[in-house]
PDB file of C-alpha atoms in Angstrom:
ATOM      1  CA  MET A  23     -16.230  17.103  41.597  1.00 51.00           C
ATOM      2  CA  LYS A  24     -19.340  17.276  39.410  1.00 48.00           C
ATOM      3  CA  ALA A  25     -18.022  20.406  37.694  1.00 50.00           C
ATOM      4  CA  ILE A  26     -14.765  18.698  36.769  1.00 48.00           C
ATOM      5  CA  LEU A  27     -16.648  15.671  35.403  1.00 43.00           C
ATOM      6  CA  ILE A  28     -18.994  17.879  33.357  1.00 46.00           C
ATOM      7  CA  ILE A  29     -16.079  19.893  31.929  1.00 47.00           C
ATOM      8  CA  LEU A  30     -14.264  16.677  31.008  1.00 42.00           C
ATOM      9  CA  ILE A  31     -17.348  15.266  29.263  1.00 50.00           C
ATOM     10  CA  LEU A  32     -17.890  18.520  27.353  1.00 44.00           C
ATOM     11  CA  ALA A  33     -14.248  18.608  26.310  1.00 45.00           C
ATOM     12  CA  LEU A  34     -14.451  15.050  24.974  1.00 45.00           C
ATOM     13  CA  LEU A  35     -17.696  15.688  23.096  1.00 44.00           C
ATOM     14  CA  SER A  36     -16.673  19.017  21.574  1.00 39.00           C
ATOM     15  CA  PRO A  37     -15.349  19.063  17.985  1.00 38.00           C
ATOM     16  CA  GLU A  38     -12.009  20.389  19.230  1.00 34.00           C
ATOM     17  CA  GLY A  39     -11.619  17.337  21.454  1.00 31.00           C
ATOM     18  CA  HIS A  40     -11.359  14.977  18.505  1.00 34.00           C
ATOM     19  CA  ALA A  41      -8.166  14.515  16.541  1.00 33.00           C
ATOM     20  CA  ASN A  42      -8.088  16.426  13.304  1.00 36.00           C
ATOM     21  CA  SER A  43      -7.692  14.224  10.264  1.00 37.00           C
ATOM     22  CA  SER A  44      -7.919  14.729   6.563  1.00 48.00           C
ATOM     23  CA  GLY A  45      -9.614  11.322   6.336  1.00 51.00           C
ATOM     24  CA  GLU A  46      -7.050  10.159   3.802  1.00 72.00           C
ATOM     25  CA  GLY A  47      -5.981   7.061   5.699  1.00 91.00           C
ATOM     26  CA  PHE A  48      -8.109   3.953   5.569  1.00 94.00           C
ATOM     27  CA  ILE A  49      -7.895   0.208   6.026  1.00 94.00           C
ATOM     28  CA  VAL A  50     -10.119  -2.501   4.559  1.00 94.00           C
ATOM     29  CA  ALA A  51     -10.305  -5.457   6.932  1.00 92.00           C
ATOM     30  CA  GLU A  52     -12.899  -8.180   7.451  1.00 88.00           C
ATOM     31  CA  GLY A  53     -15.060  -6.629   4.734  1.00 88.00           C
ATOM     32  CA  MET A  54     -15.272  -3.260   6.517  1.00 91.00           C
ATOM     33  CA  THR A  55     -13.588   0.018   5.597  1.00 93.00           C
ATOM     34  CA  TYR A  56     -12.287   2.105   8.501  1.00 92.00           C
ATOM     35  CA  GLN A  57     -11.049   5.700   8.260  1.00 94.00           C
ATOM     36  CA  ILE A  58      -7.851   5.745  10.312  1.00 93.00           C
ATOM     37  CA  LEU A  59      -5.339   8.122  11.823  1.00 92.00           C
ATOM     38  CA  ASP A  60      -2.576   5.647  12.636  1.00 90.00           C
ATOM     39  CA  MET A  61      -1.695   2.040  11.931  1.00 90.00           C
ATOM     40  CA  THR A  62       0.861  -0.326  13.468  1.00 90.00           C
ATOM     41  CA  THR A  63       1.479  -3.750  11.958  1.00 87.00           C
ATOM     42  CA  GLY A  64       2.597  -6.520  14.256  1.00 86.00           C
ATOM     43  CA  PHE A  65       3.456 -10.174  13.698  1.00 86.00           C
ATOM     44  CA  SER A  66      -0.131 -11.448  13.569  1.00 90.00           C
ATOM     45  CA  HIS A  67      -2.343  -8.375  14.094  1.00 91.00           C
ATOM     46  CA  THR A  68      -2.620  -4.795  12.893  1.00 91.00           C
ATOM     47  CA  ARG A  69      -3.586  -2.165  15.425  1.00 93.00           C
ATOM     48  CA  VAL A  70      -5.371   0.900  14.038  1.00 92.00           C
ATOM     49  CA  MET A  71      -6.705   4.098  15.555  1.00 92.00           C
ATOM     50  CA  THR A  72      -9.868   5.238  13.801  1.00 91.00           C
ATOM     51  CA  THR A  73     -10.858   8.853  13.236  1.00 91.00           C
ATOM     52  CA  GLU A  74     -13.489   8.357  15.955  1.00 90.00           C
ATOM     53  CA  GLY A  75     -10.744   7.544  18.461  1.00 89.00           C
ATOM     54  CA  GLN A  76     -11.352   3.783  18.646  1.00 91.00           C
ATOM     55  CA  VAL A  77      -8.382   1.433  18.766  1.00 94.00           C
ATOM     56  CA  LEU A  78      -9.037  -1.723  16.757  1.00 92.00           C
ATOM     57  CA  LYS A  79      -6.972  -4.867  16.519  1.00 93.00           C
ATOM     58  CA  VAL A  80      -7.528  -6.854  13.314  1.00 93.00           C
ATOM     59  CA  PRO A  81      -5.799 -10.031  12.101  1.00 93.00           C
ATOM     60  CA  ASN A  82      -3.219  -9.384   9.372  1.00 91.00           C
ATOM     61  CA  ASN A  83      -4.738 -12.057   7.141  1.00 92.00           C
ATOM     62  CA  SER A  84      -8.031 -10.114   6.980  1.00 94.00           C
ATOM     63  CA  VAL A  85      -6.465  -6.852   5.706  1.00 94.00           C
ATOM     64  CA  THR A  86      -6.977  -6.460   1.940  1.00 94.00           C
ATOM     65  CA  ALA A  87      -6.058  -2.784   1.385  1.00 94.00           C
ATOM     66  CA  TYR A  88      -4.849   0.286   3.234  1.00 94.00           C
ATOM     67  CA  ARG A  89      -3.730   3.862   2.667  1.00 94.00           C
ATOM     68  CA  MET A  90      -1.359   5.785   4.911  1.00 89.00           C
ATOM     69  CA  ASN A  91       0.711   8.912   4.279  1.00 88.00           C
ATOM     70  CA  GLY A  92      -0.601   9.260   0.733  1.00 89.00           C
ATOM     71  CA  HIS A  93       0.382   5.733  -0.350  1.00 91.00           C
ATOM     72  CA  GLN A  94      -2.302   3.153  -1.106  1.00 94.00           C
ATOM     73  CA  TYR A  95      -1.579  -0.581  -1.031  1.00 94.00           C
ATOM     74  CA  GLU A  96      -3.757  -3.457  -2.204  1.00 95.00           C
ATOM     75  CA  LEU A  97      -3.352  -7.199  -1.717  1.00 94.00           C
ATOM     76  CA  LEU A  98      -2.538  -8.758  -5.095  1.00 94.00           C
ATOM     77  CA  PRO A  99      -0.821 -11.927  -6.351  1.00 93.00           C
ATOM     78  CA  LEU A 100       2.948 -11.686  -6.834  1.00 89.00           C
ATOM     79  CA  LEU A 101       3.743 -12.991 -10.303  1.00 87.00           C
ATOM     80  CA  THR A 102       7.042 -14.351 -11.570  1.00 83.00           C
ATOM     81  CA  CYS A 103       8.382 -13.645 -15.051  1.00 82.00           C
ATOM     82  CA  GLN A 104       6.809 -16.958 -16.163  1.00 83.00           C
ATOM     83  CA  GLY A 105       3.394 -15.833 -14.883  1.00 81.00           C
ATOM     84  CA  ASP A 106       3.283 -18.161 -11.862  1.00 85.00           C
ATOM     85  CA  THR A 107       1.817 -16.855  -8.606  1.00 86.00           C
ATOM     86  CA  LEU A 108       4.223 -16.976  -5.659  1.00 86.00           C
ATOM     87  CA  CYS A 109       2.032 -15.492  -2.933  1.00 88.00           C
ATOM     88  CA  GLN A 110      -0.203 -12.548  -2.078  1.00 91.00           C
ATOM     89  CA  VAL A 111       1.584  -9.258  -1.334  1.00 91.00           C
ATOM     90  CA  PHE A 112       0.687  -5.616  -0.839  1.00 92.00           C
ATOM     91  CA  MET A 113       1.444  -3.609  -3.971  1.00 93.00           C
ATOM     92  CA  GLU A 114       1.433   0.160  -4.133  1.00 93.00           C
ATOM     93  CA  PHE A 115      -1.296   1.629  -6.314  1.00 95.00           C
ATOM     94  CA  ILE A 116       0.279   4.175  -8.683  1.00 93.00           C
ATOM     95  CA  SER A 117      -2.291   5.295 -11.249  1.00 93.00           C
ATOM     96  CA  ARG A 118      -5.494   4.518 -13.154  1.00 94.00           C
ATOM     97  CA  ARG A 119      -6.295   5.164 -16.798  1.00 92.00           C
ATOM     98  CA  ASP A 120      -9.011   3.815 -19.130  1.00 92.00           C
ATOM     99  CA  GLY A 121      -9.910   1.003 -16.740  1.00 91.00           C
ATOM    100  CA  CYS A 122      -6.279  -0.093 -16.319  1.00 94.00           C
ATOM    101  CA  LEU A 123      -4.543   0.064 -12.957  1.00 95.00           C
ATOM    102  CA  LEU A 124      -0.793   0.424 -12.450  1.00 95.00           C
ATOM    103  CA  TYR A 125       0.887  -1.037  -9.357  1.00 95.00           C
ATOM    104  CA  ARG A 126       4.455  -1.357  -8.187  1.00 92.00           C
ATOM    105  CA  TYR A 127       6.109  -3.800  -5.823  1.00 91.00           C
ATOM    106  CA  CYS A 128       9.420  -3.225  -4.071  1.00 85.00           C
ATOM    107  CA  SER A 129      11.081  -6.550  -4.653  1.00 76.00           C
ATOM    108  CA  ASN A 130      14.177  -6.172  -2.494  1.00 67.00           C
ATOM    109  CA  CYS A 131      13.086  -3.838   0.297  1.00 72.00           C
ATOM    110  CA  GLY A 132      13.378  -6.480   2.999  1.00 65.00           C
ATOM    111  CA  LYS A 133      16.757  -7.978   2.027  1.00 62.00           C
ATOM    112  CA  TYR A 134      14.986 -10.969   0.442  1.00 60.00           C
ATOM    113  CA  ASP A 135      13.886 -10.946  -3.180  1.00 61.00           C
ATOM    114  CA  PRO A 136      11.102 -13.532  -3.558  1.00 62.00           C
ATOM    115  CA  LEU A 137      11.276 -13.374  -7.356  1.00 64.00           C
ATOM    116  CA  ASN A 138      14.978 -14.290  -7.519  1.00 63.00           C
ATOM    117  CA  TRP A 139      15.121 -16.257  -4.234  1.00 64.00           C
ATOM    118  CA  GLU A 140      18.157 -14.238  -3.193  1.00 66.00           C
ATOM    119  CA  ILE A 141      19.133 -12.778   0.141  1.00 68.00           C
ATOM    120  CA  ALA A 142      21.013  -9.575  -0.594  1.00 63.00           C
ATOM    121  CA  PRO A 143      21.713  -6.167   0.895  1.00 66.00           C
ATOM    122  CA  GLN A 144      18.693  -3.912   0.870  1.00 67.00           C
ATOM    123  CA  ASN A 145      18.486  -2.467  -2.634  1.00 71.00           C
ATOM    124  CA  HIS A 146      15.128  -1.097  -3.727  1.00 76.00           C
ATOM    125  CA  ILE A 147      14.108  -2.855  -6.943  1.00 80.00           C
ATOM    126  CA  TYR A 148      10.684  -1.798  -8.139  1.00 86.00           C
ATOM    127  CA  ARG A 149       8.700  -4.108 -10.378  1.00 89.00           C
ATOM    128  CA  TYR A 150       5.629  -2.735 -12.103  1.00 92.00           C
ATOM    129  CA  TYR A 151       2.367  -4.596 -12.672  1.00 94.00           C
ATOM    130  CA  LEU A 152      -0.554  -3.710 -14.939  1.00 94.00           C
ATOM    131  CA  LEU A 153      -4.090  -4.805 -14.059  1.00 94.00           C
ATOM    132  CA  ARG A 154      -6.236  -4.843 -17.210  1.00 93.00           C
ATOM    133  CA  ASN A 155      -9.606  -6.582 -17.594  1.00 92.00           C
ATOM    134  CA  GLY A 156      -9.102  -8.441 -14.327  1.00 89.00           C
ATOM    135  CA  HIS A 157      -5.722  -9.875 -15.392  1.00 91.00           C
ATOM    136  CA  LEU A 158      -2.497  -8.875 -13.660  1.00 92.00           C
ATOM    137  CA  LYS A 159       0.633  -8.665 -15.817  1.00 92.00           C
ATOM    138  CA  LEU A 160       4.249  -8.153 -14.784  1.00 91.00           C
ATOM    139  CA  LEU A 161       6.026  -5.583 -16.953  1.00 91.00           C
ATOM    140  CA  LYS A 162       9.179  -7.564 -17.671  1.00 88.00           C
ATOM    141  CA  SER A 163      11.442  -5.337 -19.752  1.00 87.00           C
ATOM    142  CA  GLU A 164      12.625  -1.817 -19.082  1.00 87.00           C
ATOM    143  CA  ALA A 165      11.264  -0.661 -22.455  1.00 89.00           C
ATOM    144  CA  GLU A 166       7.820  -2.116 -21.707  1.00 89.00           C
ATOM    145  CA  THR A 167       7.855  -0.472 -18.278  1.00 88.00           C
ATOM    146  CA  ASN A 168       8.884   2.922 -19.694  1.00 88.00           C
ATOM    147  CA  ASP A 169       6.198   2.744 -22.431  1.00 89.00           C
ATOM    148  CA  THR A 170       3.523   1.856 -19.870  1.00 90.00           C
ATOM    149  CA  LEU A 171       4.606   4.623 -17.487  1.00 89.00           C
ATOM    150  CA  ALA A 172       4.515   7.112 -20.385  1.00 88.00           C
ATOM    151  CA  TRP A 173       0.997   5.910 -21.327  1.00 89.00           C
ATOM    152  CA  PHE A 174      -0.080   6.643 -17.723  1.00 91.00           C
ATOM    153  CA  ASN A 175       1.550  10.107 -18.075  1.00 87.00           C
ATOM    154  CA  ILE A 176       4.159   9.272 -15.446  1.00 86.00           C
ATOM    155  CA  ARG A 177       7.491  10.940 -16.052  1.00 79.00           C
ATOM    156  CA  VAL A 178      10.536   8.776 -15.379  1.00 70.00           C
ATOM    157  CA  MET A 179      13.295  10.502 -13.447  1.00 68.00           C
ATOM    158  CA  SER A 180      16.804   9.132 -13.938  1.00 56.00           C
ATOM    159  CA  ASP A 181      19.015   8.592 -10.912  1.00 46.00           C
ATOM    160  CA  PHE A 182      22.526   9.515 -12.024  1.00 40.00           C
ATOM    161  CA  SER A 183      23.986   9.022  -8.534  1.00 37.00           C
ATOM    162  CA  ARG A 184      24.138   5.248  -9.063  1.00 39.00           C
ATOM    163  CA  LYS A 185      26.384   5.464 -12.115  1.00 36.00           C
TER     164      LYS A 185
END
């Protein structure tokens, strides 16, 4: 019995006993940054598994940023075309250049577009935002968006299947 217990303890403490992770996933909640392997968002709480094997349950309203599967999201104000703030949403971080940050928000990924107040079939509409000198700006026109994406050295791929 002691031998089995000792083998189990050694297996748990050995480096091979821990889950391998690239350390790319993280979550910022309650002022702390946790390196994570997995994350599940519920109605009021987010459950995360850390790289150390701990399972944490944090309130959704305390999460300010996270990265999973190579995509990083940060909590930012959702602006209308008039510059009014609707609410706080998670926007995907795209790129950084010369102190400017580029974000995108999928406006119609959940069948409700908060900018147009429309309930519609799920149709991914991406809106781009530029954070410069602490001010967030919605890129309103397609030309402005294309110029900004080119400035960030992001190549725009056309989708001809929709035509």
